[in-house]
mmCIF file of C-alpha atoms in Angstrom:
data_model
loop_
_atom_site.group_PDB
_atom_site.id
_atom_site.type_symbol
_atom_site.label_atom_id
_atom_site.label_comp_id
_atom_site.label_asym_id
_atom_site.label_seq_id
_atom_site.Cartn_x
_atom_site.Cartn_y
_atom_site.Cartn_z
ATOM 1 C CA UNK A 1 -69.165 106.433 80.142
ATOM 2 C CA UNK A 2 -69.423 109.487 77.900
ATOM 3 C CA UNK A 3 -68.042 112.841 78.991
ATOM 4 C CA UNK A 4 -71.623 114.173 79.290
ATOM 5 C CA UNK A 5 -72.181 111.701 82.093
ATOM 6 C CA UNK A 6 -69.319 113.151 84.135
ATOM 7 C CA UNK A 7 -70.883 115.119 86.988
ATOM 8 C CA UNK A 8 -68.845 118.093 88.164
ATOM 9 C CA UNK A 9 -69.559 120.308 91.145
ATOM 10 C CA UNK A 10 -67.852 123.707 90.932
ATOM 11 C CA UNK A 11 -67.734 125.732 94.184
ATOM 12 C CA UNK A 12 -66.817 129.434 94.091
ATOM 13 C CA UNK A 13 -68.149 132.471 95.932
ATOM 14 C CA UNK A 14 -67.741 134.634 92.805
ATOM 15 C CA UNK A 15 -70.859 134.284 90.647
ATOM 16 C CA UNK A 16 -69.091 135.368 87.439
ATOM 17 C CA UNK A 17 -66.593 132.486 87.891
ATOM 18 C CA UNK A 18 -69.485 130.034 88.322
ATOM 19 C CA UNK A 19 -71.104 131.382 85.148
ATOM 20 C CA UNK A 20 -67.819 131.309 83.202
ATOM 21 C CA UNK A 21 -67.148 127.709 84.253
ATOM 22 C CA UNK A 22 -70.675 126.635 83.333
ATOM 23 C CA UNK A 23 -70.443 128.421 79.962
ATOM 24 C CA UNK A 24 -67.099 126.771 79.193
ATOM 25 C CA UNK A 25 -67.991 123.196 80.148
ATOM 26 C CA UNK A 26 -71.787 122.696 80.095
ATOM 27 C CA UNK A 27 -71.728 121.144 76.613
ATOM 28 C CA UNK A 28 -69.132 118.586 77.704
ATOM 29 C CA UNK A 29 -70.224 117.647 81.224
ATOM 30 C CA UNK A 30 -73.141 117.804 83.620
ATOM 31 C CA UNK A 31 -72.296 120.850 85.725
ATOM 32 C CA UNK A 32 -73.551 121.699 89.203
ATOM 33 C CA UNK A 33 -72.499 124.952 90.847
ATOM 34 C CA UNK A 34 -72.516 126.262 94.403
ATOM 35 C CA UNK A 35 -71.526 129.660 95.780
ATOM 36 C CA UNK A 36 -70.753 128.305 99.270
ATOM 37 C CA UNK A 37 -69.694 125.146 101.084
ATOM 38 C CA UNK A 38 -73.231 124.808 102.517
ATOM 39 C CA UNK A 39 -74.764 124.944 99.031
ATOM 40 C CA UNK A 40 -72.179 122.439 97.799
ATOM 41 C CA UNK A 41 -73.075 119.967 100.546
ATOM 42 C CA UNK A 42 -76.747 120.183 99.527
ATOM 43 C CA UNK A 43 -75.758 119.260 95.969
ATOM 44 C CA UNK A 44 -73.616 116.365 97.244
ATOM 45 C CA UNK A 45 -76.596 115.046 99.248
ATOM 46 C CA UNK A 46 -78.794 114.914 96.135
ATOM 47 C CA UNK A 47 -76.454 114.148 93.225
ATOM 48 C CA UNK A 48 -73.758 111.633 92.385
ATOM 49 C CA UNK A 49 -70.750 113.884 91.868
ATOM 50 C CA UNK A 50 -67.579 112.523 90.252
ATOM 51 C CA UNK A 51 -65.348 115.614 90.412
ATOM 52 C CA UNK A 52 -65.427 118.577 92.794
ATOM 53 C CA UNK A 53 -63.619 121.741 91.766
ATOM 54 C CA UNK A 54 -63.365 124.399 94.455
ATOM 55 C CA UNK A 55 -61.940 127.870 94.733
ATOM 56 C CA UNK A 56 -59.436 128.138 97.572
ATOM 57 C CA UNK A 57 -60.305 131.609 98.895
ATOM 58 C CA UNK A 58 -63.921 131.894 99.957
ATOM 59 C CA UNK A 59 -65.386 134.007 102.787
ATOM 60 C CA UNK A 60 -66.196 131.521 105.578
ATOM 61 C CA UNK A 61 -64.230 128.442 104.575
ATOM 62 C CA UNK A 62 -61.275 127.771 102.277
ATOM 63 C CA UNK A 63 -61.432 125.197 99.515
ATOM 64 C CA UNK A 64 -59.050 122.969 101.471
ATOM 65 C CA UNK A 65 -61.186 123.224 104.622
ATOM 66 C CA UNK A 66 -64.266 122.396 102.524
ATOM 67 C CA UNK A 67 -62.564 119.316 101.046
ATOM 68 C CA UNK A 68 -61.413 118.237 104.512
ATOM 69 C CA UNK A 69 -64.924 118.686 105.950
ATOM 70 C CA UNK A 70 -66.555 116.378 103.367
ATOM 71 C CA UNK A 71 -63.816 113.747 103.123
ATOM 72 C CA UNK A 72 -65.421 111.214 105.480
ATOM 73 C CA UNK A 73 -68.942 111.559 104.099
ATOM 74 C CA UNK A 74 -67.988 111.870 100.406
ATOM 75 C CA UNK A 75 -64.599 110.170 99.859
ATOM 76 C CA UNK A 76 -65.192 109.155 96.220
ATOM 77 C CA UNK A 77 -65.227 112.428 94.239
ATOM 78 C CA UNK A 78 -61.901 113.557 92.832
ATOM 79 C CA UNK A 79 -60.937 116.998 94.146
ATOM 80 C CA UNK A 80 -59.409 119.856 92.153
ATOM 81 C CA UNK A 81 -58.415 123.166 93.748
ATOM 82 C CA UNK A 82 -58.491 126.507 91.901
ATOM 83 C CA UNK A 83 -57.010 129.696 93.231
ATOM 84 C CA UNK A 84 -56.060 133.148 92.028
ATOM 85 C CA UNK A 85 -53.136 133.198 94.432
ATOM 86 C CA UNK A 86 -49.835 131.348 94.167
ATOM 87 C CA UNK A 87 -49.593 130.069 97.732
ATOM 88 C CA UNK A 88 -47.285 127.067 98.135
ATOM 89 C CA UNK A 89 -48.617 126.379 101.651
ATOM 90 C CA UNK A 90 -52.123 126.112 100.236
ATOM 91 C CA UNK A 91 -50.877 123.612 97.673
ATOM 92 C CA UNK A 92 -49.158 121.510 100.347
ATOM 93 C CA UNK A 93 -52.243 121.639 102.604
ATOM 94 C CA UNK A 94 -54.476 120.745 99.662
ATOM 95 C CA UNK A 95 -52.497 117.634 98.935
ATOM 96 C CA UNK A 96 -51.989 116.571 102.554
ATOM 97 C CA UNK A 97 -55.310 117.501 104.180
ATOM 98 C CA UNK A 98 -57.910 117.695 101.442
ATOM 99 C CA UNK A 99 -56.619 114.862 99.267
ATOM 100 C CA UNK A 100 -56.565 117.105 96.213
ATOM 101 C CA UNK A 101 -55.821 115.512 92.844
ATOM 102 C CA UNK A 102 -54.744 118.711 91.037
ATOM 103 C CA UNK A 103 -54.162 122.379 91.719
ATOM 104 C CA UNK A 104 -54.814 125.099 89.117
ATOM 105 C CA UNK A 105 -54.296 128.846 89.058
ATOM 106 C CA UNK A 106 -56.983 131.269 87.987
ATOM 107 C CA UNK A 107 -57.722 132.200 85.336
ATOM 108 C CA UNK A 108 -57.801 128.600 84.181
ATOM 109 C CA UNK A 109 -56.963 127.423 80.687
ATOM 110 C CA UNK A 110 -60.084 125.671 79.332
ATOM 111 C CA UNK A 111 -58.178 123.026 77.359
ATOM 112 C CA UNK A 112 -55.786 122.238 80.211
ATOM 113 C CA UNK A 113 -58.645 121.991 82.714
ATOM 114 C CA UNK A 114 -60.735 119.839 80.332
ATOM 115 C CA UNK A 115 -57.793 117.451 79.848
ATOM 116 C CA UNK A 116 -57.314 117.154 83.614
ATOM 117 C CA UNK A 117 -61.044 116.659 84.219
ATOM 118 C CA UNK A 118 -60.876 113.689 81.816
ATOM 119 C CA UNK A 119 -57.829 112.297 83.669
ATOM 120 C CA UNK A 120 -59.509 112.870 87.051
ATOM 121 C CA UNK A 121 -62.568 110.954 85.873
ATOM 122 C CA UNK A 122 -60.341 108.055 84.772
ATOM 123 C CA UNK A 123 -58.979 107.936 88.329
ATOM 124 C CA UNK A 124 -62.544 108.073 89.727
ATOM 125 C CA UNK A 125 -63.699 105.233 87.452
ATOM 126 C CA UNK A 126 -60.653 103.067 88.234
ATOM 127 C CA UNK A 127 -61.108 103.552 91.985
ATOM 128 C CA UNK A 128 -64.786 102.633 91.705
ATOM 129 C CA UNK A 129 -63.999 99.544 89.613
ATOM 130 C CA UNK A 130 -61.264 98.534 92.068
ATOM 131 C CA UNK A 131 -63.683 98.871 94.992
ATOM 132 C CA UNK A 132 -66.291 96.732 93.193
ATOM 133 C CA UNK A 133 -63.740 94.057 92.252
ATOM 134 C CA UNK A 134 -62.409 93.973 95.814
ATOM 135 C CA UNK A 135 -65.955 93.479 97.143
ATOM 136 C CA UNK A 136 -66.539 90.632 94.666
ATOM 137 C CA UNK A 137 -63.233 89.027 95.613
ATOM 138 C CA UNK A 138 -64.072 89.189 99.331
ATOM 139 C CA UNK A 139 -67.467 87.615 98.603
ATOM 140 C CA UNK A 140 -65.905 84.766 96.590
ATOM 141 C CA UNK A 141 -63.293 84.195 99.323
ATOM 142 C CA UNK A 142 -66.027 83.942 101.970
ATOM 143 C CA UNK A 143 -67.885 81.388 99.860
ATOM 144 C CA UNK A 144 -64.706 79.382 99.281
ATOM 145 C CA UNK A 145 -63.909 79.401 102.997
ATOM 146 C CA UNK A 146 -67.451 78.238 103.746
ATOM 147 C CA UNK A 147 -67.160 75.393 101.234
ATOM 148 C CA UNK A 148 -63.765 74.427 102.636
ATOM 149 C CA UNK A 149 -65.152 74.334 106.189
ATOM 150 C CA UNK A 150 -68.062 72.195 104.992
ATOM 151 C CA UNK A 151 -65.617 69.700 103.471
ATOM 152 C CA UNK A 152 -63.500 69.633 106.634
ATOM 153 C CA UNK A 153 -66.534 69.015 108.834
ATOM 154 C CA UNK A 154 -68.010 66.184 106.740
#
């Protein structure tokens, strides 16, 4: 899959950050933006998103709380947390509660973030392939068990 086919959702309540992110990465990836958790969920309902990048400090809900709230419904996307504040508790919560892949400080370094987006997508693709292979293996095992039972009965 080419980089252009990587779908990223960036969530941040600061419009200039959304615009800066889009300007930096729109030529490389398909970018969706949302200025709130509610807007982000609407995007997730309509689009296949591979990577979600969220700001930690937003008015009604933190990035970690947002990730936690969507975990059951949207477990597949890889999560990256951005924050302008060095808060070790936020980092620990992000990893433990929101299943965050990476944590970055603002302002982000474009090259560093791009590299980690590529790595995050590799993880996404491997997880998806693993899930598909596991499903195929379970299907083959069921068929083998059925054939074995047929032989034992006859």
